[in-house]
Amino acid sequence: MPANKKYLMQSGWAQASKIIASVLGSLIASFGFHLALSSYFWQTQIVATSLFSIYMLWAGLVIVVYWVKKPWMAWAILLPIIILSAIAIYIRLN
């Protein structure tokens, strides 16, 4: 039985944006979060456990990206995480 057309995305740009947000945006957000965390707390322990927890956080963010309906909403969730992590790292380094 084919999928109902009204539930599928019509725009190719929306599909591409959601795929990029799920793969690249989620990966950057999870790496940025762990880098910001390791710059303030126990660096060796966080780096050691981040080998596993980065991929768990990445999988969770991918699920969240596909859970929301609009691609701009997915970016609205990921970009604050990325920006706040970058600001935290910048403040710590200066």
Tab-separated table of N, CA and C in Angstrom:
chain	number	residue	atom	x	y	z
A	1	MET	N	0.849	-1.167	0.000
A	1	MET	CA	0.000	0.000	0.000
A	1	MET	C	0.900	1.237	0.000
A	2	PRO	N	0.758	2.126	-0.961
A	2	PRO	CA	1.611	3.313	-1.029
A	2	PRO	C	1.252	4.324	0.061
A	3	ALA	N	2.212	5.189	0.327
A	3	ALA	CA	2.002	6.219	1.345
A	3	ALA	C	0.985	7.248	0.856
A	4	ASN	N	0.281	7.843	1.798
A	4	ASN	CA	-0.676	8.889	1.485
A	4	ASN	C	0.089	10.152	1.102
A	5	LYS	N	-0.223	10.733	-0.024
A	5	LYS	CA	0.524	11.874	-0.568
A	5	LYS	C	0.450	13.109	0.316
A	6	LYS	N	-0.612	13.279	1.074
A	6	LYS	CA	-0.742	14.480	1.883
A	6	LYS	C	0.217	14.478	3.076
A	7	TYR	N	0.779	13.326	3.444
A	7	TYR	CA	1.725	13.255	4.552
A	7	TYR	C	3.179	13.336	4.095
A	8	LEU	N	3.425	13.332	2.809
A	8	LEU	CA	4.783	13.403	2.285
A	8	LEU	C	5.163	14.842	1.986
A	9	MET	N	6.457	15.154	2.100
A	9	MET	CA	6.936	16.493	1.768
A	9	MET	C	6.937	16.670	0.257
A	10	GLN	N	6.483	17.809	-0.191
A	10	GLN	CA	6.414	18.086	-1.616
A	10	GLN	C	7.698	18.729	-2.135
A	11	SER	N	8.379	19.490	-1.313
A	11	SER	CA	9.529	20.262	-1.738
A	11	SER	C	10.817	19.463	-1.577
A	12	GLY	N	11.656	19.526	-2.593
A	12	GLY	CA	12.960	18.888	-2.505
A	12	GLY	C	13.890	19.608	-1.560
A	13	TRP	N	13.719	20.950	-1.475
A	13	TRP	CA	14.547	21.728	-0.555
A	13	TRP	C	14.235	21.371	0.888
A	14	ALA	N	12.989	21.130	1.197
A	14	ALA	CA	12.622	20.776	2.568
A	14	ALA	C	13.193	19.412	2.943
A	15	GLN	N	13.157	18.486	2.021
A	15	GLN	CA	13.731	17.164	2.282
A	15	GLN	C	15.236	17.249	2.470
A	16	ALA	N	15.905	18.010	1.607
A	16	ALA	CA	17.360	18.157	1.711
A	16	ALA	C	17.744	18.857	3.012
A	17	SER	N	16.981	19.874	3.396
A	17	SER	CA	17.277	20.588	4.630
A	17	SER	C	17.098	19.689	5.844
A	18	LYS	N	16.094	18.841	5.826
A	18	LYS	CA	15.871	17.944	6.946
A	18	LYS	C	16.961	16.877	7.030
A	19	ILE	N	17.419	16.400	5.896
A	19	ILE	CA	18.500	15.409	5.884
A	19	ILE	C	19.798	16.032	6.372
A	20	ILE	N	20.102	17.242	5.905
A	20	ILE	CA	21.317	17.930	6.346
A	20	ILE	C	21.232	18.250	7.832
A	21	ALA	N	20.066	18.657	8.300
A	21	ALA	CA	19.899	18.946	9.725
A	21	ALA	C	20.072	17.686	10.561
A	22	SER	N	19.557	16.566	10.073
A	22	SER	CA	19.646	15.351	10.865
A	22	SER	C	21.063	14.804	10.909
A	23	VAL	N	21.780	14.832	9.812
A	23	VAL	CA	23.117	14.252	9.789
A	23	VAL	C	24.159	15.250	10.281
A	24	LEU	N	24.284	16.358	9.596
A	24	LEU	CA	25.353	17.303	9.881
A	24	LEU	C	25.050	18.174	11.099
A	25	GLY	N	23.856	18.717	11.167
A	25	GLY	CA	23.501	19.596	12.281
A	25	GLY	C	23.512	18.877	13.620
A	26	SER	N	22.991	17.663	13.657
A	26	SER	CA	22.979	16.897	14.901
A	26	SER	C	24.387	16.506	15.323
A	27	LEU	N	25.231	16.178	14.360
A	27	LEU	CA	26.609	15.810	14.680
A	27	LEU	C	27.389	17.005	15.212
A	28	ILE	N	27.235	18.164	14.586
A	28	ILE	CA	27.915	19.372	15.063
A	28	ILE	C	27.395	19.763	16.446
A	29	ALA	N	26.101	19.635	16.669
A	29	ALA	CA	25.534	19.980	17.975
A	29	ALA	C	26.046	19.042	19.067
A	30	SER	N	26.140	17.755	18.787
A	30	SER	CA	26.609	16.821	19.812
A	30	SER	C	28.099	16.992	20.081
A	31	PHE	N	28.910	17.211	19.045
A	31	PHE	CA	30.331	17.462	19.266
A	31	PHE	C	30.549	18.786	19.992
A	32	GLY	N	29.822	19.816	19.605
A	32	GLY	CA	29.962	21.106	20.268
A	32	GLY	C	29.569	21.050	21.736
A	33	PHE	N	28.509	20.328	22.036
A	33	PHE	CA	28.077	20.190	23.425
A	33	PHE	C	29.150	19.499	24.254
A	34	HIS	N	29.729	18.438	23.726
A	34	HIS	CA	30.753	17.723	24.471
A	34	HIS	C	32.049	18.531	24.593
A	35	LEU	N	32.399	19.288	23.567
A	35	LEU	CA	33.592	20.129	23.663
A	35	LEU	C	33.403	21.235	24.695
A	36	ALA	N	32.214	21.835	24.711
A	36	ALA	CA	31.937	22.869	25.712
A	36	ALA	C	31.936	22.280	27.115
A	37	LEU	N	31.390	21.098	27.254
A	37	LEU	CA	31.366	20.439	28.556
A	37	LEU	C	32.778	20.103	29.028
A	38	SER	N	33.605	19.629	28.109
A	38	SER	CA	34.968	19.255	28.502
A	38	SER	C	35.859	20.471	28.745
A	39	SER	N	35.487	21.623	28.231
A	39	SER	CA	36.305	22.807	28.493
A	39	SER	C	36.063	23.374	29.896
A	40	TYR	N	34.963	23.009	30.536
A	40	TYR	CA	34.670	23.511	31.870
A	40	TYR	C	34.863	22.474	32.966
A	41	PHE	N	34.665	21.206	32.663
A	41	PHE	CA	34.723	20.170	33.689
A	41	PHE	C	35.873	19.216	33.414
A	42	TRP	N	35.863	18.063	34.017
A	42	TRP	CA	36.934	17.092	33.963
A	42	TRP	C	37.172	16.653	32.531
A	43	GLN	N	38.239	17.174	31.959
A	43	GLN	CA	38.474	16.996	30.537
A	43	GLN	C	38.755	15.542	30.174
A	44	THR	N	39.567	14.859	30.929
A	44	THR	CA	39.940	13.492	30.544
A	44	THR	C	38.758	12.537	30.657
A	45	GLN	N	37.954	12.684	31.684
A	45	GLN	CA	36.805	11.792	31.847
A	45	GLN	C	35.739	12.044	30.778
A	46	ILE	N	35.501	13.299	30.452
A	46	ILE	CA	34.481	13.615	29.458
A	46	ILE	C	34.921	13.172	28.072
A	47	VAL	N	36.187	13.382	27.768
A	47	VAL	CA	36.685	12.946	26.454
A	47	VAL	C	36.632	11.431	26.349
A	48	ALA	N	36.940	10.723	27.435
A	48	ALA	CA	36.910	9.260	27.407
A	48	ALA	C	35.490	8.726	27.230
A	49	THR	N	34.535	9.320	27.916
A	49	THR	CA	33.161	8.831	27.798
A	49	THR	C	32.440	9.387	26.570
A	50	SER	N	32.995	10.439	25.987
A	50	SER	CA	32.323	11.023	24.826
A	50	SER	C	32.400	10.128	23.595
A	51	LEU	N	33.317	9.173	23.590
A	51	LEU	CA	33.362	8.232	22.474
A	51	LEU	C	32.032	7.502	22.311
A	52	PHE	N	31.342	7.271	23.404
A	52	PHE	CA	30.045	6.598	23.349
A	52	PHE	C	28.884	7.580	23.409
A	53	SER	N	28.993	8.583	24.263
A	53	SER	CA	27.851	9.463	24.483
A	53	SER	C	27.595	10.422	23.325
A	54	ILE	N	28.615	10.737	22.522
A	54	ILE	CA	28.379	11.588	21.351
A	54	ILE	C	27.417	10.910	20.385
A	55	TYR	N	27.611	9.642	20.163
A	55	TYR	CA	26.748	8.930	19.219
A	55	TYR	C	25.352	8.697	19.776
A	56	MET	N	25.238	8.555	21.091
A	56	MET	CA	23.903	8.444	21.684
A	56	MET	C	23.157	9.771	21.579
A	57	LEU	N	23.857	10.873	21.856
A	57	LEU	CA	23.239	12.195	21.725
A	57	LEU	C	22.907	12.482	20.270
A	58	TRP	N	23.790	12.101	19.357
A	58	TRP	CA	23.550	12.296	17.931
A	58	TRP	C	22.298	11.536	17.482
A	59	ALA	N	22.159	10.292	17.922
A	59	ALA	CA	20.975	9.501	17.557
A	59	ALA	C	19.708	10.128	18.121
A	60	GLY	N	19.778	10.638	19.345
A	60	GLY	CA	18.621	11.307	19.932
A	60	GLY	C	18.235	12.565	19.177
A	61	LEU	N	19.233	13.331	18.760
A	61	LEU	CA	18.941	14.548	17.991
A	61	LEU	C	18.400	14.228	16.603
A	62	VAL	N	18.872	13.151	15.991
A	62	VAL	CA	18.324	12.737	14.697
A	62	VAL	C	16.851	12.373	14.843
A	63	ILE	N	16.516	11.684	15.916
A	63	ILE	CA	15.112	11.332	16.165
A	63	ILE	C	14.276	12.591	16.358
A	64	VAL	N	14.808	13.563	17.093
A	64	VAL	CA	14.082	14.812	17.317
A	64	VAL	C	13.877	15.556	16.004
A	65	VAL	N	14.912	15.571	15.151
A	65	VAL	CA	14.799	16.266	13.866
A	65	VAL	C	13.696	15.641	13.013
A	66	TYR	N	13.621	14.333	12.968
A	66	TYR	CA	12.583	13.707	12.161
A	66	TYR	C	11.226	13.684	12.846
A	67	TRP	N	11.206	13.958	14.141
A	67	TRP	CA	9.942	14.001	14.865
A	67	TRP	C	9.175	15.286	14.561
A	68	VAL	N	9.899	16.408	14.432
A	68	VAL	CA	9.231	17.669	14.111
A	68	VAL	C	8.835	17.667	12.634
A	69	LYS	N	7.826	18.413	12.303
A	69	LYS	CA	7.286	18.363	10.950
A	69	LYS	C	7.993	19.293	9.969
A	70	LYS	N	8.420	20.453	10.424
A	70	LYS	CA	8.994	21.464	9.531
A	70	LYS	C	10.512	21.480	9.646
A	71	PRO	N	11.215	21.646	8.524
A	71	PRO	CA	12.681	21.715	8.582
A	71	PRO	C	13.206	22.933	9.335
A	72	TRP	N	12.513	24.060	9.250
A	72	TRP	CA	12.978	25.240	9.972
A	72	TRP	C	12.874	25.039	11.472
A	73	MET	N	11.926	24.233	11.917
A	73	MET	CA	11.794	23.945	13.338
A	73	MET	C	12.946	23.057	13.817
A	74	ALA	N	13.396	22.162	12.948
A	74	ALA	CA	14.547	21.320	13.292
A	74	ALA	C	15.793	22.176	13.453
A	75	TRP	N	15.980	23.124	12.533
A	75	TRP	CA	17.124	24.026	12.647
A	75	TRP	C	16.975	24.943	13.848
A	76	ALA	N	15.750	25.305	14.209
A	76	ALA	CA	15.516	26.153	15.380
A	76	ALA	C	15.856	25.415	16.675
A	77	ILE	N	15.827	24.111	16.653
A	77	ILE	CA	16.228	23.322	17.814
A	77	ILE	C	17.746	23.158	17.851
A	78	LEU	N	18.360	22.920	16.692
A	78	LEU	CA	19.792	22.616	16.647
A	78	LEU	C	20.683	23.846	16.745
A	79	LEU	N	20.304	24.939	16.105
A	79	LEU	CA	21.174	26.113	16.077
A	79	LEU	C	21.435	26.736	17.454
A	80	PRO	N	20.455	26.829	18.352
A	80	PRO	CA	20.797	27.338	19.690
A	80	PRO	C	21.801	26.457	20.435
A	81	ILE	N	21.715	25.150	20.255
A	81	ILE	CA	22.687	24.254	20.887
A	81	ILE	C	24.077	24.517	20.331
A	82	ILE	N	24.184	24.663	19.015
A	82	ILE	CA	25.470	24.909	18.372
A	82	ILE	C	26.029	26.268	18.781
A	83	ILE	N	25.189	27.295	18.766
A	83	ILE	CA	25.646	28.652	19.084
A	83	ILE	C	26.040	28.774	20.554
A	84	LEU	N	25.240	28.224	21.456
A	84	LEU	CA	25.578	28.292	22.876
A	84	LEU	C	26.848	27.512	23.192
A	85	SER	N	27.058	26.398	22.527
A	85	SER	CA	28.290	25.632	22.730
A	85	SER	C	29.491	26.424	22.220
A	86	ALA	N	29.358	27.065	21.077
A	86	ALA	CA	30.448	27.862	20.538
A	86	ALA	C	30.762	29.051	21.444
A	87	ILE	N	29.748	29.693	21.974
A	87	ILE	CA	29.955	30.818	22.890
A	87	ILE	C	30.645	30.348	24.168
A	88	ALA	N	30.219	29.203	24.693
A	88	ALA	CA	30.829	28.673	25.920
A	88	ALA	C	32.303	28.329	25.691
A	89	ILE	N	32.628	27.758	24.550
A	89	ILE	CA	34.015	27.421	24.247
A	89	ILE	C	34.819	28.707	24.062
A	90	TYR	N	34.268	29.687	23.374
A	90	TYR	CA	34.958	30.953	23.140
A	90	TYR	C	35.241	31.678	24.455
A	91	ILE	N	34.269	31.694	25.345
A	91	ILE	CA	34.458	32.366	26.646
A	91	ILE	C	35.537	31.664	27.452
A	92	ARG	N	35.536	30.355	27.420
A	92	ARG	CA	36.521	29.591	28.203
A	92	ARG	C	37.937	29.784	27.654
A	93	LEU	N	38.081	29.906	26.350
A	93	LEU	CA	39.416	30.036	25.758
A	93	LEU	C	39.981	31.436	25.894
A	94	ASN	N	39.140	32.424	26.092
A	94	ASN	CA	39.636	33.806	26.220
A	94	ASN	C	39.661	34.266	27.641
